[in-house]
Coordinates of C-alpha atoms (C1' of nucleotides) in Angstrom, one line a residue:
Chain A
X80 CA 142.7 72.1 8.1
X81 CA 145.0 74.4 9.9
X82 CA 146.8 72.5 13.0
X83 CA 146.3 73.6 16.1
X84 CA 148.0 72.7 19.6
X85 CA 148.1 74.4 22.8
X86 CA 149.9 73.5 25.8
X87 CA 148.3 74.6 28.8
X88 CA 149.7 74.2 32.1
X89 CA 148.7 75.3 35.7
X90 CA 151.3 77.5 37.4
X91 CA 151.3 75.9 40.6
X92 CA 155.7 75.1 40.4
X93 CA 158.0 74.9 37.8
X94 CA 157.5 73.5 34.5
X95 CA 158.6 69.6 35.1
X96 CA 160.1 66.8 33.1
X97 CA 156.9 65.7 32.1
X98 CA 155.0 69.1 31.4
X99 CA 158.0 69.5 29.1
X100 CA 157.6 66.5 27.2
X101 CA 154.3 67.4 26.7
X102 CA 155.3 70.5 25.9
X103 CA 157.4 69.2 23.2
X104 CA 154.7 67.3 21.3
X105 CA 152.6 69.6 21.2
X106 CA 155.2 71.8 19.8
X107 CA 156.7 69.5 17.3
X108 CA 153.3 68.3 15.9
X109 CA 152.2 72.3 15.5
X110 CA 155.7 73.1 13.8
X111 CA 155.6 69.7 11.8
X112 CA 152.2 70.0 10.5
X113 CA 152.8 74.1 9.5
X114 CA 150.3 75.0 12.9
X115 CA 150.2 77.3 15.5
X116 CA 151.2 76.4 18.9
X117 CA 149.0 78.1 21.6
X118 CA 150.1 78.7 25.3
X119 CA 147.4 79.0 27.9
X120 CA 147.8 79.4 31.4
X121 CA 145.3 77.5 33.3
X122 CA 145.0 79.9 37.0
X123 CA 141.6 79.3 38.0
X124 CA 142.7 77.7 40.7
X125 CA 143.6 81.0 43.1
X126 CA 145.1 79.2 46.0
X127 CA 147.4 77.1 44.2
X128 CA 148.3 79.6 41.5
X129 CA 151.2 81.5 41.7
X130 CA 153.2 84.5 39.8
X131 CA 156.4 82.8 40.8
X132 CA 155.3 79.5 38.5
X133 CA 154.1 81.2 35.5
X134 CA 157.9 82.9 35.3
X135 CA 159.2 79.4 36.0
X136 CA 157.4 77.9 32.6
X137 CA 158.0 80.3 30.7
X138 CA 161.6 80.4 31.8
X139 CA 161.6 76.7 30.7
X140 CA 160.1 77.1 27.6
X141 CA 162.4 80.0 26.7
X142 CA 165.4 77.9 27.6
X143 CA 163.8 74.6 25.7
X144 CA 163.6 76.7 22.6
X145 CA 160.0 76.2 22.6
X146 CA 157.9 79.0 21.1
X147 CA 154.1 80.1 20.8
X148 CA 152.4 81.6 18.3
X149 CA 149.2 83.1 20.6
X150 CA 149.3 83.5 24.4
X151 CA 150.2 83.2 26.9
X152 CA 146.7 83.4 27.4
X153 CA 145.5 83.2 31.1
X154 CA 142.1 82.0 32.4
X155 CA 141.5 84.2 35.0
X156 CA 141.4 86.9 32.4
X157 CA 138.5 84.7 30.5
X158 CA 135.5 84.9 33.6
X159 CA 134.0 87.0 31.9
X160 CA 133.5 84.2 29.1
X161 CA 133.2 81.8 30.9
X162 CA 130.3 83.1 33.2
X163 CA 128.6 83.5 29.6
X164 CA 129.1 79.9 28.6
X165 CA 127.7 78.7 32.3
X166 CA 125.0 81.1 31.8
X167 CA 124.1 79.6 28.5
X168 CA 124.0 76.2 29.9
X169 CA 121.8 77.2 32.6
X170 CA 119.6 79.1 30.2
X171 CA 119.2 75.9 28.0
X172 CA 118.6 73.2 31.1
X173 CA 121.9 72.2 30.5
X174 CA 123.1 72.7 33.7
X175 CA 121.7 73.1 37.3
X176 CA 122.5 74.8 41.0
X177 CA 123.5 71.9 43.3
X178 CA 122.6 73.3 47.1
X179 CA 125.2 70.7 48.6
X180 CA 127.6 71.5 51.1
X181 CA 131.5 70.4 51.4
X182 CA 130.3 68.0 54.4
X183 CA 127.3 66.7 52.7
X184 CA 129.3 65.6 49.6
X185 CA 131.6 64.5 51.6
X186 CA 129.3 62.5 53.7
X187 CA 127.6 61.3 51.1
X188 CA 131.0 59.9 49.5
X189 CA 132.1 58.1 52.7
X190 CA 128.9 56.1 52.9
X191 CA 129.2 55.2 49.5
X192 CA 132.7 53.7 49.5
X193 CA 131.2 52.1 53.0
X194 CA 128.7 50.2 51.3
X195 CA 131.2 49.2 48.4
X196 CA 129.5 51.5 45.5
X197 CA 131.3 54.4 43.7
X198 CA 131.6 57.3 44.7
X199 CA 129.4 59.7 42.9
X200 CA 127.2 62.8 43.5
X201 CA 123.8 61.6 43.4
X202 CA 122.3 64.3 41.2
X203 CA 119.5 65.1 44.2
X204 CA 119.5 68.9 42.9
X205 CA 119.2 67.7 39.2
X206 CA 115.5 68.3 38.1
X207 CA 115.1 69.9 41.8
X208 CA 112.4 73.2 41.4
X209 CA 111.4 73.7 44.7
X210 CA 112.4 76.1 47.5
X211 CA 116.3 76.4 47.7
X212 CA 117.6 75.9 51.4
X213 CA 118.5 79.4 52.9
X214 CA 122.0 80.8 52.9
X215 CA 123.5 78.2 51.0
X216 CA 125.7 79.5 48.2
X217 CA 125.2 77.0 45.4
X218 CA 127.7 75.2 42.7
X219 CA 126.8 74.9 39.2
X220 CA 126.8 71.3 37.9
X221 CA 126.4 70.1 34.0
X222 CA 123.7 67.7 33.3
X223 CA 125.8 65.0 31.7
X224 CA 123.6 62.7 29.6
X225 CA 122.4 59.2 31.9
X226 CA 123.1 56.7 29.3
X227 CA 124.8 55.7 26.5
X228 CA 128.7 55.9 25.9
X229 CA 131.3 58.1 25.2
X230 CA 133.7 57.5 22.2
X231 CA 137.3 58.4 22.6
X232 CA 139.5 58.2 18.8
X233 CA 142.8 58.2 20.8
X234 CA 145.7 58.8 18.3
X235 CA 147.8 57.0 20.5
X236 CA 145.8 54.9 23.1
X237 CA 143.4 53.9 20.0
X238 CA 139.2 53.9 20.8
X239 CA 138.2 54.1 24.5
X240 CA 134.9 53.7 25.5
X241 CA 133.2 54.8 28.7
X242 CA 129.8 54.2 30.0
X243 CA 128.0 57.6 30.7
X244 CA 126.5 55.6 34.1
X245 CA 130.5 56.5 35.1
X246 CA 130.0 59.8 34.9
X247 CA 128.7 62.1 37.2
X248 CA 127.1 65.5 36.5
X249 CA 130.7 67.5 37.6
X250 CA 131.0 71.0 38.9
X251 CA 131.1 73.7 36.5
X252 CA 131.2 76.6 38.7
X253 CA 132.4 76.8 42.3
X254 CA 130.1 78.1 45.6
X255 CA 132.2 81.4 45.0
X256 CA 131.3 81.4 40.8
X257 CA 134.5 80.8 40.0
X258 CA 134.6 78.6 36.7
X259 CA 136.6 75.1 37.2
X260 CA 138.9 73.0 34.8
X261 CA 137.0 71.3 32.7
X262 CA 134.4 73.8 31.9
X263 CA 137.5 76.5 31.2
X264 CA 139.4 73.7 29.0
X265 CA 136.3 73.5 27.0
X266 CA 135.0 77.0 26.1
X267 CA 139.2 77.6 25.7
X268 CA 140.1 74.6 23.3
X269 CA 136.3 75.7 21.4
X270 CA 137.5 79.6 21.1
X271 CA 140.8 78.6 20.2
X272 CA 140.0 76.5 17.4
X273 CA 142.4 73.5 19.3
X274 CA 142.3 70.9 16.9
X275 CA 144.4 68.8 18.5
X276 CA 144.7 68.2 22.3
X277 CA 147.8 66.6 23.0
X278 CA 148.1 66.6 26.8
X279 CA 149.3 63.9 29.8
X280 CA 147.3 60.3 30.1
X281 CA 146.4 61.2 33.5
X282 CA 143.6 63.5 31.7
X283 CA 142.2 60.6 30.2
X284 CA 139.2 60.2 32.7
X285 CA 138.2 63.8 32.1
X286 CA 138.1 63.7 28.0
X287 CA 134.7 62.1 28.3
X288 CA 133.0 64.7 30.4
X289 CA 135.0 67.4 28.5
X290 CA 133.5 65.4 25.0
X291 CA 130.1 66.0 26.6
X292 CA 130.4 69.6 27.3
X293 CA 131.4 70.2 24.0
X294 CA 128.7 68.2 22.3
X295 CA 126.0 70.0 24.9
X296 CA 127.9 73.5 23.6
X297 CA 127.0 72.4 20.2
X298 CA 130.9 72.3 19.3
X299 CA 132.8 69.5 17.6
X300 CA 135.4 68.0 20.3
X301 CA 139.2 68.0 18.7
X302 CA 141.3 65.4 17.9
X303 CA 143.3 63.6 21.2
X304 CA 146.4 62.4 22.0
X305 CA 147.5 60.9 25.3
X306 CA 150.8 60.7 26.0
X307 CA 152.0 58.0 29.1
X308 CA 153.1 59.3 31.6
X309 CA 157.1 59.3 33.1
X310 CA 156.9 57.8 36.4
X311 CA 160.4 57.9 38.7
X312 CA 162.4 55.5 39.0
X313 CA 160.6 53.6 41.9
X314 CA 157.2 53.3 39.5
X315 CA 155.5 56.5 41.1
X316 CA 154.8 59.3 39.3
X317 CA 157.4 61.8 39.1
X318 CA 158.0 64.2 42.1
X319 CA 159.9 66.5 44.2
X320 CA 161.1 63.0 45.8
X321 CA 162.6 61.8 42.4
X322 CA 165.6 64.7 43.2
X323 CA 165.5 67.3 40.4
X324 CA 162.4 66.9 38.1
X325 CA 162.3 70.5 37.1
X326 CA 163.5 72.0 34.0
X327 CA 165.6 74.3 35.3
X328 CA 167.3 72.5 37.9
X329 CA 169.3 70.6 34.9
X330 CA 169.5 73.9 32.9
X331 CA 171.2 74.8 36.2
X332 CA 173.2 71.9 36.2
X333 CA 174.6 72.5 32.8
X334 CA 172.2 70.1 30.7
X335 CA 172.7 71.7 27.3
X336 CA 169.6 72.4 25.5
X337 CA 169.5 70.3 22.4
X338 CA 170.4 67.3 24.9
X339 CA 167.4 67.8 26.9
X340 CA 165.0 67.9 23.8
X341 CA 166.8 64.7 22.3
X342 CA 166.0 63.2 25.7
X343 CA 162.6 64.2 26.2
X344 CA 161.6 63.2 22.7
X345 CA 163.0 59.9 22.9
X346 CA 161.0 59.3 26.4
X347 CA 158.0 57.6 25.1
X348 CA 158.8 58.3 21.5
X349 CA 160.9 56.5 19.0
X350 CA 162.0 56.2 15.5
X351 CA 163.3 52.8 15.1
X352 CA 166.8 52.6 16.5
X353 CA 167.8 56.1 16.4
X354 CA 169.3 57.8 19.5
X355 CA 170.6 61.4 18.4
X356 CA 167.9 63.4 17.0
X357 CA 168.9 67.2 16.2
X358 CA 165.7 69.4 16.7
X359 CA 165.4 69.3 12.7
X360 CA 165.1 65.7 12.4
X361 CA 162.7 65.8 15.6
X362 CA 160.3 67.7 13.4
X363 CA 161.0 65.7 10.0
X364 CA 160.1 62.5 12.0
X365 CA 158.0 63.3 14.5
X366 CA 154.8 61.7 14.4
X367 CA 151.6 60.9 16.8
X368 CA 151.4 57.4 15.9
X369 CA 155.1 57.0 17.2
X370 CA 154.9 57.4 20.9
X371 CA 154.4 54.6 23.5
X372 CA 151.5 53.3 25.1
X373 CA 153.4 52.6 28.4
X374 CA 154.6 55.1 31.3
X375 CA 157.9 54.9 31.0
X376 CA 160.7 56.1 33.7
X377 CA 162.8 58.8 33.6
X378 CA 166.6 58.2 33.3
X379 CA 169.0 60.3 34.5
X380 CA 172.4 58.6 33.2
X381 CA 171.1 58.5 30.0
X382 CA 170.4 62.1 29.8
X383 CA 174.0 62.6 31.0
X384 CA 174.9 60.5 28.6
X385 CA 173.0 62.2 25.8
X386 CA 174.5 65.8 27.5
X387 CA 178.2 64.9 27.0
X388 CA 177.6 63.7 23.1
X389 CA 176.3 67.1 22.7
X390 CA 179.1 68.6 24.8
X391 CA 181.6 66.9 22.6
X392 CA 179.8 68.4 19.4
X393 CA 178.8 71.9 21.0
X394 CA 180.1 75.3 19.8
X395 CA 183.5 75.9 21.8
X396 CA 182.6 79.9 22.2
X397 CA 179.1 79.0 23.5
X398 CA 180.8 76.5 25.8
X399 CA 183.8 79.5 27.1
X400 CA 181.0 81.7 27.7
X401 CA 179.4 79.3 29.9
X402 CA 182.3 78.0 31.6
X403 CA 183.4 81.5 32.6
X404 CA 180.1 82.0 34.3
X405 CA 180.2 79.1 36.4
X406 CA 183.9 79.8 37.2
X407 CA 184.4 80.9 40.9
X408 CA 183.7 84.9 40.8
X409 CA 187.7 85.9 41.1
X410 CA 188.4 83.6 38.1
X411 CA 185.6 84.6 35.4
X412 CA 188.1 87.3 34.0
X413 CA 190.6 84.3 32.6
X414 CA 191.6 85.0 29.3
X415 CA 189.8 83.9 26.4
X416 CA 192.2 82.1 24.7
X417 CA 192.7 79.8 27.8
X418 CA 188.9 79.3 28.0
X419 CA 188.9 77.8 24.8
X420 CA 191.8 75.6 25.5
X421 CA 190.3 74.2 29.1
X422 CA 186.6 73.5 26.8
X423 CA 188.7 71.5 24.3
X424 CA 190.5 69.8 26.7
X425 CA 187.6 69.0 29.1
X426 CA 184.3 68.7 26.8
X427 CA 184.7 65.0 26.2
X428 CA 185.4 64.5 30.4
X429 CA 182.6 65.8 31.5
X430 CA 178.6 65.0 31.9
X431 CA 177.8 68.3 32.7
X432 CA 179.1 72.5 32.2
X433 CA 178.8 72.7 36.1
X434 CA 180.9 69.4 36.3
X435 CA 183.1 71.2 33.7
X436 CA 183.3 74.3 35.9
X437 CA 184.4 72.3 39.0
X438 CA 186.9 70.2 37.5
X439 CA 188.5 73.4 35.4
X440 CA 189.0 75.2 38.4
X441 CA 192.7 73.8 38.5
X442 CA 193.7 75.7 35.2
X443 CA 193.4 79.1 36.6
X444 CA 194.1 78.8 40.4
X445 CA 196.9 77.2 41.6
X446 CA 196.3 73.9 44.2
X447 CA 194.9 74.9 47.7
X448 CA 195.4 71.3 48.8
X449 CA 196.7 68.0 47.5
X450 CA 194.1 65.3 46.9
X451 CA 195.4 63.0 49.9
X452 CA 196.0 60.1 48.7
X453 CA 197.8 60.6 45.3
X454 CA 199.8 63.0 46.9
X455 CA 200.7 60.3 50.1
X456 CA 201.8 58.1 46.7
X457 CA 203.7 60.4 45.1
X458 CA 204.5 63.8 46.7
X459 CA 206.7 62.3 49.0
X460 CA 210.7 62.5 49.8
X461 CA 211.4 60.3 46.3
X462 CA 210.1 62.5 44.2
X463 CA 211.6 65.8 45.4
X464 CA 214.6 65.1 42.8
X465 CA 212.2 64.3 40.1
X466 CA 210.1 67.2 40.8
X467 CA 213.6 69.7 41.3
X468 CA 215.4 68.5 38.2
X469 CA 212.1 68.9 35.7
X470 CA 211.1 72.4 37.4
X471 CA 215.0 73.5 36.5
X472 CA 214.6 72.3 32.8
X473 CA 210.6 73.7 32.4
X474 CA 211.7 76.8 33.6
X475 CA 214.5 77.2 30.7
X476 CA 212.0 75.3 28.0
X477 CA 212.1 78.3 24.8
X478 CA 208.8 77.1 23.5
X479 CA 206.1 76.2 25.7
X480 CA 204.0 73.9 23.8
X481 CA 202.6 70.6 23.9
X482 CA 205.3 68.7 21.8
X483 CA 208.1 70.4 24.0
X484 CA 206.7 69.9 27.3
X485 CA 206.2 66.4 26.8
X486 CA 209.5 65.7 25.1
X487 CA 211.0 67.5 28.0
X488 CA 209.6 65.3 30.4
X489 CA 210.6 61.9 28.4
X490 CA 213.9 62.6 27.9
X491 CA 214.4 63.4 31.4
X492 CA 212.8 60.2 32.4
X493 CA 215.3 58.0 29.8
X494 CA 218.5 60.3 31.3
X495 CA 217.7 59.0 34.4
X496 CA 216.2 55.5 33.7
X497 CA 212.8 56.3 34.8
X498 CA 209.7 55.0 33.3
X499 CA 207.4 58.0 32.3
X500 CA 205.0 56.5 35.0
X501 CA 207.2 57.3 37.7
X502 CA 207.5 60.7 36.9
X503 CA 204.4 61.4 35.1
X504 CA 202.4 61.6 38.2
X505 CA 204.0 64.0 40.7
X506 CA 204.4 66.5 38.2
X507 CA 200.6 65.8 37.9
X508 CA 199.6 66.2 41.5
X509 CA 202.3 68.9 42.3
X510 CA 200.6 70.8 38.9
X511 CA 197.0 69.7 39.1
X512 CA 196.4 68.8 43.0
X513 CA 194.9 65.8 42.0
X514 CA 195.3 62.5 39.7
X515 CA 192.4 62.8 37.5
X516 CA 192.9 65.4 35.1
X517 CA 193.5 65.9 31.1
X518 CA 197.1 65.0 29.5
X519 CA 200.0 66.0 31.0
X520 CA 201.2 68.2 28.4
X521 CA 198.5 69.9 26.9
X522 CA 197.5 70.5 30.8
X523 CA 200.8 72.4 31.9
X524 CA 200.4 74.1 28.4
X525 CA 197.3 75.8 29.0
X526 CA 197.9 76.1 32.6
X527 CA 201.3 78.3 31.3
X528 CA 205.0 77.9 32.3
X529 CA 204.8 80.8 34.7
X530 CA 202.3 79.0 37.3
X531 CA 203.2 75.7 36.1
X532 CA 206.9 76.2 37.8
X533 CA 205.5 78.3 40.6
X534 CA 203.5 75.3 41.3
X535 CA 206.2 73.0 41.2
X536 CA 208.2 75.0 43.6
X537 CA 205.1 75.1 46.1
X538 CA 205.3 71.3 45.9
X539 CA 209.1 71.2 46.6
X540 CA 208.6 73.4 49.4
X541 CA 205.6 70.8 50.3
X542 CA 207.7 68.0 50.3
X543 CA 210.4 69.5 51.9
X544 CA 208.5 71.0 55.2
X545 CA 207.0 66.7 55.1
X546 CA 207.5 65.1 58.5
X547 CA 209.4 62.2 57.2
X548 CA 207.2 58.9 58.9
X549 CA 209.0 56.5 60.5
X550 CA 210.2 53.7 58.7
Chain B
rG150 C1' 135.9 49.0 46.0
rU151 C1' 134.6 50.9 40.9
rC152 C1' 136.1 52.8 36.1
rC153 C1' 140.0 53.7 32.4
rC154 C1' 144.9 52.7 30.5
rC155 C1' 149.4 49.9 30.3
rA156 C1' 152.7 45.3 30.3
rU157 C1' 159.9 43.1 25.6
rC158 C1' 166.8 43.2 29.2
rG159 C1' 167.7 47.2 35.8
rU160 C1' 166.3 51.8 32.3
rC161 C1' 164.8 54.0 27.2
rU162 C1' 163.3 51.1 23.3
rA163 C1' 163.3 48.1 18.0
rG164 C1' 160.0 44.5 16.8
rU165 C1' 155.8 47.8 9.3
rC166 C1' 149.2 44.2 9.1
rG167 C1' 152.0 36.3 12.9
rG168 C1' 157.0 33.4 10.0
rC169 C1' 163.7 36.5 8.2
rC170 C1' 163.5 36.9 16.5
rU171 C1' 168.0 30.8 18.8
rA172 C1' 164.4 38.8 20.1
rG173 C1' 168.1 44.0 17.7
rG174 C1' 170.0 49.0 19.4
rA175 C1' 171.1 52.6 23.3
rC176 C1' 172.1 53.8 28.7
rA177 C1' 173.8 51.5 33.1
rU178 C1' 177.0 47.4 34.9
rC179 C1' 181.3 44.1 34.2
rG180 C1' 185.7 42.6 31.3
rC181 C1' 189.6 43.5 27.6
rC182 C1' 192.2 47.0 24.3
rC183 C1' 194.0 52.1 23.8
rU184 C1' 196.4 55.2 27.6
rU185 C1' 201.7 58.5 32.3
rU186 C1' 196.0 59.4 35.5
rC187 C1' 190.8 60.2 34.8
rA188 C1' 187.8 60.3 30.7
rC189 C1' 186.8 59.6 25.3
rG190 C1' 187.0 55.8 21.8
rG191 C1' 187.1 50.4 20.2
rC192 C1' 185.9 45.3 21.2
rG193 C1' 183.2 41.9 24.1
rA194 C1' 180.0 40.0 28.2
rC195 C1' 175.7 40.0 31.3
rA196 C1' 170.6 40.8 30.6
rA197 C1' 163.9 40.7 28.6
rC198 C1' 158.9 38.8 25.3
rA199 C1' 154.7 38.9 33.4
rG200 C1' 151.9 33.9 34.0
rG201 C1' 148.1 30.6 32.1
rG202 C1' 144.8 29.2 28.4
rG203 C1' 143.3 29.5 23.4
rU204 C1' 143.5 30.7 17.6
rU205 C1' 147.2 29.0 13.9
rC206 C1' 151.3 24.7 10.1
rG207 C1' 153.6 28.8 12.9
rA208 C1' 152.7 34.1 18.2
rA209 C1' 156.8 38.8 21.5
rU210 C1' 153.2 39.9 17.7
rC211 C1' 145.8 38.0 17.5
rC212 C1' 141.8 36.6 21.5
rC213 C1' 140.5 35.5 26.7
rC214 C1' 141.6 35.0 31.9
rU215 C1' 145.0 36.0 35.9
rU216 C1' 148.7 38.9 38.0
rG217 C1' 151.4 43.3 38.3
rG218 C1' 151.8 48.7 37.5
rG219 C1' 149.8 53.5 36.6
rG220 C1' 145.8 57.0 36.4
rA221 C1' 140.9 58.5 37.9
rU222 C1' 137.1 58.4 41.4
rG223 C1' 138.0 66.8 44.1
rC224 C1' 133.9 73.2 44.8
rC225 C1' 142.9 70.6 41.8
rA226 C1' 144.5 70.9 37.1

RNA sequence: GUCCCCAUCGUCUAGUCGGCCUAGGACAUCGCCCUUUCACGGCGACAACAGGGGUUCGAAUCCCCUUGGGGAUGCCA
């Protein structure tokens, strides 16, 4: 049997953390299986729908690396299809007009929940052949059978059973004729030949009445997997209030691709103890029967984590080009050769490309300020000799390189009886403008001898033009 | 309320059909080491089988109940 997955979201905002895991099983289980992945747009709902949305996913499944075979197919393309399907239902007795209004249903609900039953539409329209009421524009429910049970094989959740009593005979066509979900998920999955559905666990309660339409369509339902569901990190499901939950916001952020899918897949999904998974492994191991009954909660130091073990093994080229796109706009024409020497030097600092690019700045622009406090420490009158005496001898240094700079420096430091701590640091702060930054030497390296004693001298003058405190 | 699902460290999880689990790994946190700073790296510490009943020689693993969490209960998907 030729696999079969489809991932089919509704373009009503970005494509999220968990659409994207979902995404991703689908994806893995098509390509590890030798199946087609299908991508189906599901629009029929016009108010929510937007343009804007579908660009988003597919944005995010560009950047995620994952791709379809068929599609994107989009549902409000399909009325035409579905109107047949409906009419075929209604033709057999299959399905019925409902003459209820918003406020009756609604009505009818509230009293319901008053008087402690479920809520559920009380099929009053259901073998109804009499006069419809005037001017009432009618919905189009399914007959969904009155007894017995539906069977769920969940590859993940295992067999679920649900009473048909639970079910209520749900609208298949809106007041206006437009087609709803599960109708549309239905005839789609049945034309597309899904033969696996592999889809969020908050779609559980529908697979029943989705099982039924099938059955009453004469199809055979697929196979299904429910995957949990990530919550935020308060036990609610994820949101705009989690902070970034949208694919692109970390894409932004400088969340390397392969990091994202290693996190992702390892959300709900595991392989004994294994951490790192390269997309090639994900699809050698990948398996249904491997992912997690429980919600779980997404992590965000984790993913950092996972984003600088990538960053330490990424291609330095890739890395330059991004860097020099994130630089500020003045400083994106730095020379290629330096880029590479700023990635090397920063890719096992930082969690992030944009943390990269804010922390780099200092290689190609001199300091516009001094971080305060470091500089209080050591940019003060004491160090004005240090800082004199080294800018004389780095100036006249033949070979700028690594080895030299920082034999420079020491031998300074024992000619004067210095430890290397004591002069370390103002050359760092009156170089870098702050006290966190890469090794001394390979720093003023890349930074170049040029700026590295014009910056020096901008310190001196610093120091010099100090208001000495009174002590 | 009703229905469905879930339940191992703060978080992600391991735990092949009950014994090798005085519960393992990873992130986070905290120490120590490395180090001119910050990181990286190394070593170590902290930290969990929700509770109660069974079944069994033996249960994190099986059954039941309770509790907790999530989802659904839409002319949203």
């Amino acid at each position: 049997m030729q696999v079969r997955t489809r991932f089919a979201p509704s373009p009503t905002g970005y494509l999220h953390i968990g659409g994207a895991r979902t995404a991703l099983f689908s994806w893995l289980f098509a390509r590890a299986n030798g199946g087609s992945f299908v991508l189906r747009i599901e629009d029929t709902d016009k108010e929510r729908s937007t343009q804007a949305s579908v660009d988003a996913i597919l944005e995010g499944m560009e950047w995620l690396g994952l791709d379809y075979d068929e599609g994107p197919f989009y549902q409000t393309q399909r009325f035409d299809r579905y109107n047949e399907v409906i009419q075929k239902l209604l033709d057999e007795g299959k399905a019925y007009r409902c003459y209820c209004s918003k406020e009756e249903l609604e009505a009818m609900r509230e009293e319901q929940v008053a008087n402690k039953q479920r809520p559920q539409y009380d099929r009053r329209y259901r073998d109804f052949s009499g006069e419809p009421p005037a001017g009432v524009a009618a919905v189009i429910r399914f007959k969904n059978p009155l007894d017995g049970a539906v069977v769920i094989a969940d590859q993940v959740l295992g067999q679920i059973t649900i009473s048909n009593e639970e079910l209520d005979d749900l609208i298949i066509a809106r007041s206006d004729g437009t087609p709803t979900y599960n109708l549309t998920v239905v005839v789609d999955d049945m034309d597309m030949n899904i033969t696996h559905v592999i889809r969020g666990d908050d779609h559980i309660n529908n697979t029943p009445r989705q099982i039924n339409l099938i059955k009453a369509l004469g199809g055979i339902p697929p196979i299904y997997a429910h995957a949990p569901m990530i919550l935020g990190d308060d036990g609610k499901r994820m949101s705009k209030r989690h902070g970034a939950v949208s694919v692109s916001a970390y894409a932004e952020e400088g969340i390397l691709r392969e990091a994202m899918l290693n996190y992702l897949v390892r959300l709900g999904w595991s392989h004994g103890d294994q951490e790192m998974f390269s997309t090639a492994e994900m699809l050698a191991l990948f398996k249904l029967t491997g992912i997690n009954k429980s919600a779980s909660t997404f992590d965000v130091d984790k993913l950092h984590w996972l984003n600088q073990q990538y960053l330490k093994e990424a291609d330095a080229n890739e890395l330059a080009d991004d860097l020099a796109k994130r630089l500020p706009e003045a400083l994106q024409a730095a020379p290629r050769e330096m880029l590479l020497q700023v990635v090397e030097l920063q890719r096992e600092r930082v969690k992030s490309l944009s943390e990269m690019a804010e922390t780099s700045v200092l290689f190609f622009q001199d300091p516009t300020a001094y971080d305060p406090k470091p500089a209080k420490k050591f940019l003060g009158k004491a160090s004005l000799p240090i800082l004199t005496d080294l800018k004389e001898r780095l100036a006249q240094l033949a070979h700028w390189q690594a080895e030299a700079i920082q034999g420079c420096i020491a031998d300074y430091a024992d000619e004067k009886g210095l430890k290397f701590g004591k002069v370390g640091p103002p050359v760092r702060i009156a170089v870098c403008g702050n006290a966190n930054s890469p090794a001394l030497d390979q720093t003023l390296t890349t930074i170049g001898q040029e700026a590295v004693v014009r910056r020096l001298n901008t310190a001196i003058s610093y120091i010099e033009n100090l208001v000495e405190p009174a002590s």
